[in-house]
C-alpha positions in Angstrom: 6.2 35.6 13.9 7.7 32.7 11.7 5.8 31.2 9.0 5.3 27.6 8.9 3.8 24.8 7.0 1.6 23.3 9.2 -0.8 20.0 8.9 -4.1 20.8 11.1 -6.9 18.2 11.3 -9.6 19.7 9.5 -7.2 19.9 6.4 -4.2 18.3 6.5 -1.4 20.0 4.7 0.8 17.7 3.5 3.7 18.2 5.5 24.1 9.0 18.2 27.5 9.5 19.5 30.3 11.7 18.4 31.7 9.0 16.7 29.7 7.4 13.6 25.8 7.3 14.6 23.6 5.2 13.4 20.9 7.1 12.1 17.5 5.6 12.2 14.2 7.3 13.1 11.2 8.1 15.9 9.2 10.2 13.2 8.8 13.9 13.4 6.1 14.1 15.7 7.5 11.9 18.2 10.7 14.1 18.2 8.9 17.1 18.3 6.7 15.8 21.1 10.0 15.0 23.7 11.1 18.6 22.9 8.2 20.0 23.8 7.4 18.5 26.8 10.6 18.3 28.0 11.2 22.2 27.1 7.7 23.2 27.8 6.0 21.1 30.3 3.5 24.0 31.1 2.8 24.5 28.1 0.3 22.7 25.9 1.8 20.2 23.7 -0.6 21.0 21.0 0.4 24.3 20.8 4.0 23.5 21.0 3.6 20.6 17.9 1.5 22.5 16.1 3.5 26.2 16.2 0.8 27.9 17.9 2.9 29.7 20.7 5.6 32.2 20.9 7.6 30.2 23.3 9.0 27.6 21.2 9.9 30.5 19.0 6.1 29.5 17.1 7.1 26.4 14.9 10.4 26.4 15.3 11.3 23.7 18.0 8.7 21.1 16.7 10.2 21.9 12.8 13.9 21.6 13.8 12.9 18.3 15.9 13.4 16.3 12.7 15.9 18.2 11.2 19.3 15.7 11.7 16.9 13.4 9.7 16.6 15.8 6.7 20.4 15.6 6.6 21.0 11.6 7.7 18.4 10.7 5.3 19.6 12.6 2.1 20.9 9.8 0.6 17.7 8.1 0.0 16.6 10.5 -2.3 15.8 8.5 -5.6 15.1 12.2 -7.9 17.0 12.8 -10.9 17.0 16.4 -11.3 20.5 18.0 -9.8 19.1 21.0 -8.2 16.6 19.1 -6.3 18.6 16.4 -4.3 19.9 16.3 -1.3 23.1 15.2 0.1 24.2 12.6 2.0 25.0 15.0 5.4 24.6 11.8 7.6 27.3 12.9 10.0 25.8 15.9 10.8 23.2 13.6 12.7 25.6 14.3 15.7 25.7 15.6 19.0 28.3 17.3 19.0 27.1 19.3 15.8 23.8 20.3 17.8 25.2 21.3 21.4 27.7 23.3 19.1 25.3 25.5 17.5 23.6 25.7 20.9 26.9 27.1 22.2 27.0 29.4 19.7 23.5 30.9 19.6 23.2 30.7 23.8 26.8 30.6 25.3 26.7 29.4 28.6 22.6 31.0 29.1 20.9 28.8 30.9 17.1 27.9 29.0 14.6 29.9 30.5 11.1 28.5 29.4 9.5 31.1 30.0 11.0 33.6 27.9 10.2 33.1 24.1 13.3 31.9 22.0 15.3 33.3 19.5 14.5 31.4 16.2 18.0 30.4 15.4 18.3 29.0 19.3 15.3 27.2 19.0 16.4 25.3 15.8 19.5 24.1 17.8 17.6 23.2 20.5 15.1 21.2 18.5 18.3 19.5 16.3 20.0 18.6 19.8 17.1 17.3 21.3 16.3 15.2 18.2 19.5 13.0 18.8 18.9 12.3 22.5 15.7 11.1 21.5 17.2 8.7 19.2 19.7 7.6 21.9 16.5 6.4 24.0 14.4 4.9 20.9 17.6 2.9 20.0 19.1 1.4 22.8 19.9 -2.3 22.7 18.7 -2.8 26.3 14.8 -2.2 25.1 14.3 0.8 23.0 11.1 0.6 21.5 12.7 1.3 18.2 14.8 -2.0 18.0 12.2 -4.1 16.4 13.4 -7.4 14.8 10.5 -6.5 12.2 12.7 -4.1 11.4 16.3 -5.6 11.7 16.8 -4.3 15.2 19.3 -1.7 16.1 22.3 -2.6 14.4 23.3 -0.3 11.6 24.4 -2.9 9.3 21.2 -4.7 9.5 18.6 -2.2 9.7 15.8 -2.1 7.3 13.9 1.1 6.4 11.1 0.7 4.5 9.7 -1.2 7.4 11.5 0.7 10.1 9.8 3.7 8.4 6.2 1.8 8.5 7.1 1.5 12.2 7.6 4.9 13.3 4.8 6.1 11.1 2.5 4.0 13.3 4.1 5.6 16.9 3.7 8.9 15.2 0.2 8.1 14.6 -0.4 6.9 18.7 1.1 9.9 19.6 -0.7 12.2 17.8 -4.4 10.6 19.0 -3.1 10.2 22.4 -1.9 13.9 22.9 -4.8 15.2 20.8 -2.4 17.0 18.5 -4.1 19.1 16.0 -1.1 20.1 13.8 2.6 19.5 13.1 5.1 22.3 11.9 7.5 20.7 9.5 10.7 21.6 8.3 11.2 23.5 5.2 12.3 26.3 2.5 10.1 28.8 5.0 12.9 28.3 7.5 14.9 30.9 5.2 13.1 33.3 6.6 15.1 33.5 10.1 18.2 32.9 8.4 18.3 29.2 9.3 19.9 27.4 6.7 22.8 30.6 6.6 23.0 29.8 10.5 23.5 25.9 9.7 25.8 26.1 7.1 27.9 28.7 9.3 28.0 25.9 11.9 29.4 23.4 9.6 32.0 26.3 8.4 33.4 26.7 11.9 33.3 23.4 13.5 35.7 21.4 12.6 36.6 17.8 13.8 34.9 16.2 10.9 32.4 17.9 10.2 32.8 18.9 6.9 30.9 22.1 5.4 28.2 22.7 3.0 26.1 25.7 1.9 23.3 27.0 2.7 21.8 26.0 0.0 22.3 22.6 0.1 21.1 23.0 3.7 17.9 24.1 2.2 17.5 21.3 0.0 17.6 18.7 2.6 15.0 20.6 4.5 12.8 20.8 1.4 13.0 17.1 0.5 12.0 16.3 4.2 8.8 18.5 4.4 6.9 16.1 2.0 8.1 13.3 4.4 7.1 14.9 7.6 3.5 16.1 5.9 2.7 12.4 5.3 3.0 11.2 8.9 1.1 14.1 9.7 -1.7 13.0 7.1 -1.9 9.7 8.4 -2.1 10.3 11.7 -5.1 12.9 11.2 -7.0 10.1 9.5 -5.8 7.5 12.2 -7.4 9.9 14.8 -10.9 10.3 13.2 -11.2 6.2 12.6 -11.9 3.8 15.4 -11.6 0.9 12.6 -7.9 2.8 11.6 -7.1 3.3 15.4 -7.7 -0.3 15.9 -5.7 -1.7 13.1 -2.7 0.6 14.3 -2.7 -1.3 17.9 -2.7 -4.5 16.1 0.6 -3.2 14.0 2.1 -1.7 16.9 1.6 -5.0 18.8 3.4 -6.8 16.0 6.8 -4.7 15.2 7.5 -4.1 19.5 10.7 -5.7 20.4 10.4 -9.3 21.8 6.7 -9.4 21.7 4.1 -10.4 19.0 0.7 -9.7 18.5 -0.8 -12.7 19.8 0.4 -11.2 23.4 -1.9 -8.1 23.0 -4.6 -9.7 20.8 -7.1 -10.1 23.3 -6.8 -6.8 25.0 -9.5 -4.5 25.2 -9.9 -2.5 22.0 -11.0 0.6 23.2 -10.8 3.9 20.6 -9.5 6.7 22.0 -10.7 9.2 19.6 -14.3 10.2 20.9 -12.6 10.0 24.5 -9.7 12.0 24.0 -9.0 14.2 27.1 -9.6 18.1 27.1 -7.2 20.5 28.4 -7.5 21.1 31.7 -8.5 17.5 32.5 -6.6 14.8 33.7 -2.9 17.2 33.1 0.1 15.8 35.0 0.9 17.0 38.7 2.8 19.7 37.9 -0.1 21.6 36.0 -2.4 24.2 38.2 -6.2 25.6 37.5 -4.4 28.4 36.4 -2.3 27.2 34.0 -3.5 23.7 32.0 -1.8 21.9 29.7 -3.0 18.4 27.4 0.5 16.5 28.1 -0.7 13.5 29.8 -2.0 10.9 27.6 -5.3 9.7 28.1 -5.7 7.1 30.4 -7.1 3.9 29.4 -7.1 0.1 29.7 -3.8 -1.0 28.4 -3.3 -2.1 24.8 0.0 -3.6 25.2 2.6 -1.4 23.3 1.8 1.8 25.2 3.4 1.3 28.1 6.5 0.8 26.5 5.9 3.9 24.7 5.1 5.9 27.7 8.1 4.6 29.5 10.2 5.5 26.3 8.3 9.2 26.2 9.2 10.1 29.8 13.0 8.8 29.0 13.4 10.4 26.1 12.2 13.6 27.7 14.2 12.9 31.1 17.0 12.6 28.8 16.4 15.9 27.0 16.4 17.9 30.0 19.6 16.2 31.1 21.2 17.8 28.1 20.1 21.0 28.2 20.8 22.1 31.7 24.8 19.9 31.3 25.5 22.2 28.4 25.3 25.0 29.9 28.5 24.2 32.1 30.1 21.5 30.2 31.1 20.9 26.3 29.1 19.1 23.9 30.9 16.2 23.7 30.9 15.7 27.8 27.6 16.3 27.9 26.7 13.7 25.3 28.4 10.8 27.7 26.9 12.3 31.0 23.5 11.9 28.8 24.1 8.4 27.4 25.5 7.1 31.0 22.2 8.5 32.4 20.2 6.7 30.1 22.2 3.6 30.6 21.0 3.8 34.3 17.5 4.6 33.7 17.8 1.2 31.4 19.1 -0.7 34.4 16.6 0.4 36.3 14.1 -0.3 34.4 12.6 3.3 33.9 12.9 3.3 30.2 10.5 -0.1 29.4 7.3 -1.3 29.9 
């Protein structure tokens, strides 16, 4: 079994195409959310977030979910000691770079889900999943992620520090709404399956741009990120155990969603979740039997406005991931990238992906 860091509630531990991609951010445990429901939709999504099963290959998937952003987000790394920053690896933040190392690990072995998977697998298949994810969030036809609040979805005018208040807060809805309990975050413990060897392998053999590093510097990025990850997971613990917190959250949430301010949800019912939250084995999704129950539907409730949009974006975002995994096992990355983004074009057309 692999060793994570992992926040729990009772005490928190403190944890898009080929060409350039614009890398932005759902948090960690929205990404690790869409891979495990759409990689393990029998399978509690607790469990699967918080590392708790051997399927996901323990806290593997939900760690790696977030990994591309450990390496897309090196560059904002303010510390002055050498040894402890991270580099800018923003173009590893790439499909093609994930369905490679997928390749590698997997060959053309179509996913099984319900056979546990090899560590290194499971990392590729979190990083991978990460960036269709991010395809959903960010798409200029109503990705929930292209908040004006925010400067929208354009690289040149996005804005972080409020971006990152964004995602923070759909981390937080999330978490109360799936009654997560923990998050496995990336870092240094990942060592311990030869993960950061694996990565930097991957960026030794690829080519077409993507130039290497070491496993150490691998390491780094992962290190820096865990303190990032560990904070969402800390506020959304508290956001979960407050009614007053939960409520203040739909009133932000109301405010950064795309085209819509929070006059438009102000007078909705404010209705706290928390105390309401739905057990497993009550109220799962069609697909789950008495024998087997899982927690992955969200509570039902009287709408608050932004969720949903975020429900619409969930099931794309997951739709999406599947999409990927069974292409790649018959076609190359890069293919399998424009069959995925073409299918989310559709499901934007259609209307599938918004509120």
């Amino acid at each position: 079994m692999v060793s994570f860091a992992v926040a729990v509630v009772v005490a928190a531990v403190v944890a898009l195409a080929a060409a350039p991609v614009q890398v932005q951010a759902w948090g960690p445990v929205a990404h690790a959310v869409f891979n495990c429901l759409a990689l393990y939709p029998d399978l509690d999504v607790a469990d699967c977030v918080a590392g708790n099963s051997p399927l996901p290959a323990y806290g593997v998937l939900a760690a790696s979910s977030d990994l591309p952003d450990a390496f897309g987000f090196g560059a904002f790394n303010v510390g002055t000691q050498p040894d402890g920053l991270c580099l800018n690896l923003t173009y590893v933040h790439d499909p093609v770079f994930g369905g490679n190392m997928i390749t590698k690990v997997a060959g053309s072995r179509a996913f099984d889900p319900t056979k546990p998977l090899d560590p290194k697998e499971a990392m590729a298949r979190g990083f991978l999943g990460h960036i269709v994810g991010d395809l959903v969030g960010f798409h200029p036809g109503g990705g929930i992620l292209c908040t004006a609040q925010a400067g929208g979805c354009t690289r040149d005018t996005v804005l972080y520090m409020p971006l990152w208040g964004y995602m923070a807060a759909l981390d937080a809805a999330l978490w109360v709404q799936y009654g997560l309990t923990g998050l496995a975050v990336v870092g240094a413990d990942m060592a311990s399956f030869g993960a950061f060897d694996f990565l930097a392998s991957s960026s030794q053999t690829q080519g077409g741009g993507f130039a290497p590093f070491s496993s150490a510097e691998a390491e780094t990025c992962a290190t820096f990120w865990s303190n990032n990850a560990a904070y969402v997971a800390h506020r959304a613990t508290y956001i979960s155990s407050s009614e007053l917190a939960y409520d203040a959250l739909s009133e932000e949430l109301a405010w950064f969603l795309p085209n819509q301010t929070a006059a438009a949800t102000h007078a909705a019912t404010r209705r706290h979740p928390v105390s309401k939250r739905h057990n497993a084995g009550n109220n799962n999704n069609a697909k789950t039997s008495a024998k087997n129950t899982n927690n992955n539907t969200p509570q039902q409730r009287e709408s608050r406005g932004w969720e949903p949009w975020l429900a619409a974006q969930t099931k794309c975002a997951v739709a999406a991931i599947q999409l990927m995994t069974s292409t790649l096992v018959h076609t190359a990355p890069a293919a399998a990238w424009s069959a995925v983004a073409a299918f989310v074009q559709q499901q934007y057309d259609a209307g599938a992906c918004t509120a």
